[in-house]
mmCIF file of C-alpha atoms in Angstrom:
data_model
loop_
_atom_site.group_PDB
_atom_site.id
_atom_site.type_symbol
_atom_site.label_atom_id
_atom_site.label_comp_id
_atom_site.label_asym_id
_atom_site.label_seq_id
_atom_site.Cartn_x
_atom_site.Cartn_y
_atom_site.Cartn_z
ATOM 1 C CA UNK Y 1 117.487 92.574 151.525
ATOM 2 C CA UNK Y 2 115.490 95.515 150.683
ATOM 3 C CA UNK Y 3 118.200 97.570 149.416
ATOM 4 C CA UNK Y 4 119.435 94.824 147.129
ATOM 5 C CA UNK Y 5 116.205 94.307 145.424
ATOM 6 C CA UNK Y 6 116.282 98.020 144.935
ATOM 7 C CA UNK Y 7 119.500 98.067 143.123
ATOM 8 C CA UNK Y 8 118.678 94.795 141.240
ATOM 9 C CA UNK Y 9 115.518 96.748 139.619
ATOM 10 C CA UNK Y 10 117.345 99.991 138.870
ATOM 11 C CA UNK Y 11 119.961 97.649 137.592
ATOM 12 C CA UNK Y 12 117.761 96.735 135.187
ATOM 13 C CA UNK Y 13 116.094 99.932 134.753
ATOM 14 C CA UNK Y 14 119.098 101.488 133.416
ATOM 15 C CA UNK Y 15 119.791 97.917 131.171
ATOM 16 C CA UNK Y 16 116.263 98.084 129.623
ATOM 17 C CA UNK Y 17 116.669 102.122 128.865
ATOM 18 C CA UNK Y 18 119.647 101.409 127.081
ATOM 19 C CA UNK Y 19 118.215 98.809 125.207
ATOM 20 C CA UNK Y 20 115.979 100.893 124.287
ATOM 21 C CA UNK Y 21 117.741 103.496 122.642
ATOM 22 C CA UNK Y 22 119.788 101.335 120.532
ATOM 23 C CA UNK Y 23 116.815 99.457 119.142
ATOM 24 C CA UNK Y 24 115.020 102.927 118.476
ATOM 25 C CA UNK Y 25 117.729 104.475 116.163
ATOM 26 C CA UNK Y 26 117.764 101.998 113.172
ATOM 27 C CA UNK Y 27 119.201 104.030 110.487
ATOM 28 C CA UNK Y 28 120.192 102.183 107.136
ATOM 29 C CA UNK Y 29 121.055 103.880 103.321
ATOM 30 C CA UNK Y 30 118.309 102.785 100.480
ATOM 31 C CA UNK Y 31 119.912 102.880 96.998
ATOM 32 C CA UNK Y 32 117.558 104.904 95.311
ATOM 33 C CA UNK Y 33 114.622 107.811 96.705
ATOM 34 C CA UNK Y 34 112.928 110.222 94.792
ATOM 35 C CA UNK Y 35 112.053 113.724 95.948
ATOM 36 C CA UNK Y 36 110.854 117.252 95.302
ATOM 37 C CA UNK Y 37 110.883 120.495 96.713
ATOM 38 C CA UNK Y 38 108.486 122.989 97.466
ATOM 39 C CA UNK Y 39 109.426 126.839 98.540
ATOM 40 C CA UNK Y 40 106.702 129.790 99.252
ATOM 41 C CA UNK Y 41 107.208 133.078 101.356
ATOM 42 C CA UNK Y 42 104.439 134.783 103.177
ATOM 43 C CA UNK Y 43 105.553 137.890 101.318
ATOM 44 C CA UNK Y 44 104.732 137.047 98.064
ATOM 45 C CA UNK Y 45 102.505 134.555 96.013
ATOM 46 C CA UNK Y 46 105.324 133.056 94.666
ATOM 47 C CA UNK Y 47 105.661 128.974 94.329
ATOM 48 C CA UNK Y 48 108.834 126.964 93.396
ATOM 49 C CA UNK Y 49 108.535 123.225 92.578
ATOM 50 C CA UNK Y 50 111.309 121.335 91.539
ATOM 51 C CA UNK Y 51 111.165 118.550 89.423
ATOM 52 C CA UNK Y 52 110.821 115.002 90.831
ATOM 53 C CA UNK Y 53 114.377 114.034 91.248
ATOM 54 C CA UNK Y 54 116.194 110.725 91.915
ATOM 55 C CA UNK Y 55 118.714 110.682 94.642
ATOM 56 C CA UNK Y 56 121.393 107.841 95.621
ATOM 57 C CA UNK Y 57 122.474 106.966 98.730
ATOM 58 C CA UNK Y 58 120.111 108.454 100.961
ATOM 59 C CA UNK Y 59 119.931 107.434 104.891
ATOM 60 C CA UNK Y 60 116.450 106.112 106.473
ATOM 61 C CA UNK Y 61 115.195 105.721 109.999
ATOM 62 C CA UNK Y 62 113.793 101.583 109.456
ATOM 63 C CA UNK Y 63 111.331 101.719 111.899
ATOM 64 C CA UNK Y 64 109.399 104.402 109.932
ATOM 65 C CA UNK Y 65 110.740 105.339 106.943
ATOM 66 C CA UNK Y 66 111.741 108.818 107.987
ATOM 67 C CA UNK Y 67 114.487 110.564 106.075
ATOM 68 C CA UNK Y 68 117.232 111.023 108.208
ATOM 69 C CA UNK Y 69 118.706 114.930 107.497
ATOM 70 C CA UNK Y 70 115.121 116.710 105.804
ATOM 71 C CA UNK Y 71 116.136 119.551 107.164
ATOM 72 C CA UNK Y 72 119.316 119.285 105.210
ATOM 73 C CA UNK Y 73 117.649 118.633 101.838
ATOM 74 C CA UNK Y 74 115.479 121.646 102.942
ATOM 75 C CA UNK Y 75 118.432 123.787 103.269
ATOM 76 C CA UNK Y 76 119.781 122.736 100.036
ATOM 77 C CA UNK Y 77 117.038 124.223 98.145
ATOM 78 C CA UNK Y 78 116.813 127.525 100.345
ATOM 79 C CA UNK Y 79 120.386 128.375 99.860
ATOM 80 C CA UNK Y 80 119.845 127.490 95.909
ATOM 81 C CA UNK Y 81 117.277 130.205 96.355
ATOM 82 C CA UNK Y 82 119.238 132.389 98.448
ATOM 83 C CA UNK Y 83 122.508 132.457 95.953
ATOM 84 C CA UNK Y 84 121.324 131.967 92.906
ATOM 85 C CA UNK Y 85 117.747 133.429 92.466
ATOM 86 C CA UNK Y 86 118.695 136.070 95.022
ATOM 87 C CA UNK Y 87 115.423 134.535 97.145
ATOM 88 C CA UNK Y 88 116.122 134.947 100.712
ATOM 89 C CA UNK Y 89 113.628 133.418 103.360
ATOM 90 C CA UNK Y 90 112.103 131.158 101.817
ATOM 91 C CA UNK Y 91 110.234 128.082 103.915
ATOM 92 C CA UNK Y 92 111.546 125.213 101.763
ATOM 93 C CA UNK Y 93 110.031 121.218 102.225
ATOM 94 C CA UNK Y 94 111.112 118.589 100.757
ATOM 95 C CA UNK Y 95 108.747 115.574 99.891
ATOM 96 C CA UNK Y 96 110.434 111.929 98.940
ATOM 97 C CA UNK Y 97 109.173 108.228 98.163
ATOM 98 C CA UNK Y 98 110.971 105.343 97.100
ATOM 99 C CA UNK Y 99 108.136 104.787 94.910
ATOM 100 C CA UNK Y 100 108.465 107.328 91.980
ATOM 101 C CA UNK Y 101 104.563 106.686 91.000
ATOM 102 C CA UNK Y 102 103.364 107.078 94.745
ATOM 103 C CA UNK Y 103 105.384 110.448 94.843
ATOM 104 C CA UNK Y 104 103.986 111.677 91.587
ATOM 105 C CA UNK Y 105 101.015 111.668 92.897
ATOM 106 C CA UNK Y 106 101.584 113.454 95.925
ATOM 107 C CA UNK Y 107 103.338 115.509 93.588
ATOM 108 C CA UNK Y 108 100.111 116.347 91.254
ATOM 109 C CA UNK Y 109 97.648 116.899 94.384
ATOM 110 C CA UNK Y 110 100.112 119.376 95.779
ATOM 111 C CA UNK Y 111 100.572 121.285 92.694
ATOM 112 C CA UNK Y 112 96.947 120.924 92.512
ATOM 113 C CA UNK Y 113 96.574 122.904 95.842
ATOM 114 C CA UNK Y 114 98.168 125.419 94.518
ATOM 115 C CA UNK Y 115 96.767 125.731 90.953
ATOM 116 C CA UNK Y 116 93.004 124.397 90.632
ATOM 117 C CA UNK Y 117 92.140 124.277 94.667
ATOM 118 C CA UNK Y 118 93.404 127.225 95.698
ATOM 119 C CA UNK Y 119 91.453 130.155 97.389
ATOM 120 C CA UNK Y 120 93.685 132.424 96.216
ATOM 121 C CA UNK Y 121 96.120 133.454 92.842
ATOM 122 C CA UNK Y 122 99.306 131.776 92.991
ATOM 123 C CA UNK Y 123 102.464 131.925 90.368
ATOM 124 C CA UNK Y 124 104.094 128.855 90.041
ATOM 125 C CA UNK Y 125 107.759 128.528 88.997
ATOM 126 C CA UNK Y 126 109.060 125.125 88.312
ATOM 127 C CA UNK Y 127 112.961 125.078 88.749
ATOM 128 C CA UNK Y 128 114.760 122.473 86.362
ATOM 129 C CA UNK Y 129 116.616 119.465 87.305
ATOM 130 C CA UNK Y 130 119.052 120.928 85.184
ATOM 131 C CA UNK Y 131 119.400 124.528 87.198
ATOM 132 C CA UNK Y 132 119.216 122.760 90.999
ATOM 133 C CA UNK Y 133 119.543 118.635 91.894
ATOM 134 C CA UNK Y 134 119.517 117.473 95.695
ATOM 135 C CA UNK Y 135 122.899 115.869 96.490
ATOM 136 C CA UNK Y 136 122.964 112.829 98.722
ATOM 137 C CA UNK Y 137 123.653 113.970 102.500
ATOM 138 C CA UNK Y 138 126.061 111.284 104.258
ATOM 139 C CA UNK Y 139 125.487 111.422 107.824
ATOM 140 C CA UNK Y 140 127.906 109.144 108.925
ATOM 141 C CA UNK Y 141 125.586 106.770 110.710
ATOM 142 C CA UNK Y 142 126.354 103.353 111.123
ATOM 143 C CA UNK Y 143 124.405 100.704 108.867
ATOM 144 C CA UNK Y 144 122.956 98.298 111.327
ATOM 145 C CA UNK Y 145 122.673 94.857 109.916
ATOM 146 C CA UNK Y 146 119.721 92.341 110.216
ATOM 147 C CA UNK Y 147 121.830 89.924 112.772
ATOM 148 C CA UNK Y 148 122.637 93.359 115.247
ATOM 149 C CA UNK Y 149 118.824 94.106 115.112
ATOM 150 C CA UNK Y 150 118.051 90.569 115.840
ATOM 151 C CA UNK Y 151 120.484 90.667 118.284
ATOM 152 C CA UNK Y 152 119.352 93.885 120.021
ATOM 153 C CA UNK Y 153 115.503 92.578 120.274
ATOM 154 C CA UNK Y 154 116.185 89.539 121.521
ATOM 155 C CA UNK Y 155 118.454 91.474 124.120
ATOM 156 C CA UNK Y 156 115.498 93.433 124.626
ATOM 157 C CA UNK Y 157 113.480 90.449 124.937
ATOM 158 C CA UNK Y 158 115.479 89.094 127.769
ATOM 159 C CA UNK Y 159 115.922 92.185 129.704
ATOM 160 C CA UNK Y 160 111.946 92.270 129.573
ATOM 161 C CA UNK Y 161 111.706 88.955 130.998
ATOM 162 C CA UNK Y 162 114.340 89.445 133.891
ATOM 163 C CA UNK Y 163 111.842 92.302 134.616
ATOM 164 C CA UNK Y 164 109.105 90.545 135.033
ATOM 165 C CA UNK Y 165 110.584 87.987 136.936
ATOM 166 C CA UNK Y 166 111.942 90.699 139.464
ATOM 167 C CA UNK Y 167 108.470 92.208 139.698
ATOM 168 C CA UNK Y 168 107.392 88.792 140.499
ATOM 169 C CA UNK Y 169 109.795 88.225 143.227
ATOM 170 C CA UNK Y 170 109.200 92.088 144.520
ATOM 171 C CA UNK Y 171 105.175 90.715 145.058
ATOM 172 C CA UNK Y 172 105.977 87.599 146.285
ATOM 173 C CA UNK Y 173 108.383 89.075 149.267
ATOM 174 C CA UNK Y 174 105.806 92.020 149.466
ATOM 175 C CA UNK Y 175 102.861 88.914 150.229
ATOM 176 C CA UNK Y 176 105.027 87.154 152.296
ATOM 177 C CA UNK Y 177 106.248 89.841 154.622
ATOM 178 C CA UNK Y 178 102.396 90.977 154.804
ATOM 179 C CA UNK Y 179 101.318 87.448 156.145
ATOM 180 C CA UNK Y 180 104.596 87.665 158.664
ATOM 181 C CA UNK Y 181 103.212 91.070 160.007
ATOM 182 C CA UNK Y 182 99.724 89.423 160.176
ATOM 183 C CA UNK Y 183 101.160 86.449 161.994
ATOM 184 C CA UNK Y 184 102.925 88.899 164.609
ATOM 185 C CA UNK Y 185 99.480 90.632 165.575
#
């Protein structure tokens, strides 16, 4: 009896860990996001901006907006830097919005930081639109629909109950075999 209530609950272990990691990994592709990038070295007090650029077809994590692939956006502009400007090692970021306004504002305190607010002399280089644009990155994920997500939390949903229920029945047997131990003494 005891051994089968052990399996049932890592039964359900495993089923709510899966469960899990499929809801967790929403990934879908927003028509439109706008972006810049920044690149600085700690050898010189050099700055590149790009302009504010708008780029199709870019992947997002749902659940918070993320960017899926940065780092390859990132390594767009560094190579552009590396092989063109002849600008190796640069530390490159890349900042995006699908609101252009809410990104030109990040845009204009971040330029400020390094123009008005900073402690030190900085030489700003804006590179073109013209010279370097992003390019969409396809990573291949699979678009997950609004039926599959409402299918996957109301999976999840279930699983949580059957939980709960087993928990339950795990304190009930745990009361009742406490009482027949009682009874015996």
């Amino acid at each position: 009896m005891k051994n089968k209530r052990h399996i049932l609950i890592m039964a359900l272990a495993a089923v709510l860990s899966a469960t899990a990691l499929s809801i967790s990994a929403r990934n879908t592709v927003v028509p439109k996001m706008y972006m810049f990038g920044f690149a600085a070295s700690f050898n010189d007090s050099i700055v590149y901006l790009t302009e504010i650029q708008a780029v199709d077809s870019v992947w997002i994590d749902t659940k918070n907006s993320f960017l899926q692939g940065r780092e390859n956006y990132s390594y767009q502009l560094r190579n552009y830097l590396a092989n063109k400007l002849n600008l190796p090692h640069r530390t490159c970021v890349v900042f995006y919005n699908q609101d252009r306004q809410k990104l030109e504002k990040k845009y204009l305190k971040f330029k400020a930081l390094y123009t008005t607010k900073a402690k030190q002399n900085y030489e700003i280089r804006h590179i073109n639109e013209s010279d370097f644009h992003f390019r969409a990155v396809n990573l291949g994920y699979e678009e997950i629909t609004d039926a599959q997500a409402k299918a996957e939390k109301k999976a999840a949903k279930e699983a949580a109950k059957a939980k709960k229920k087993a928990e339950k029945a795990k304190k009930k047997a745990a009361k009742a075999a406490k009482k027949a131990r009682k009874k015996k003494s």
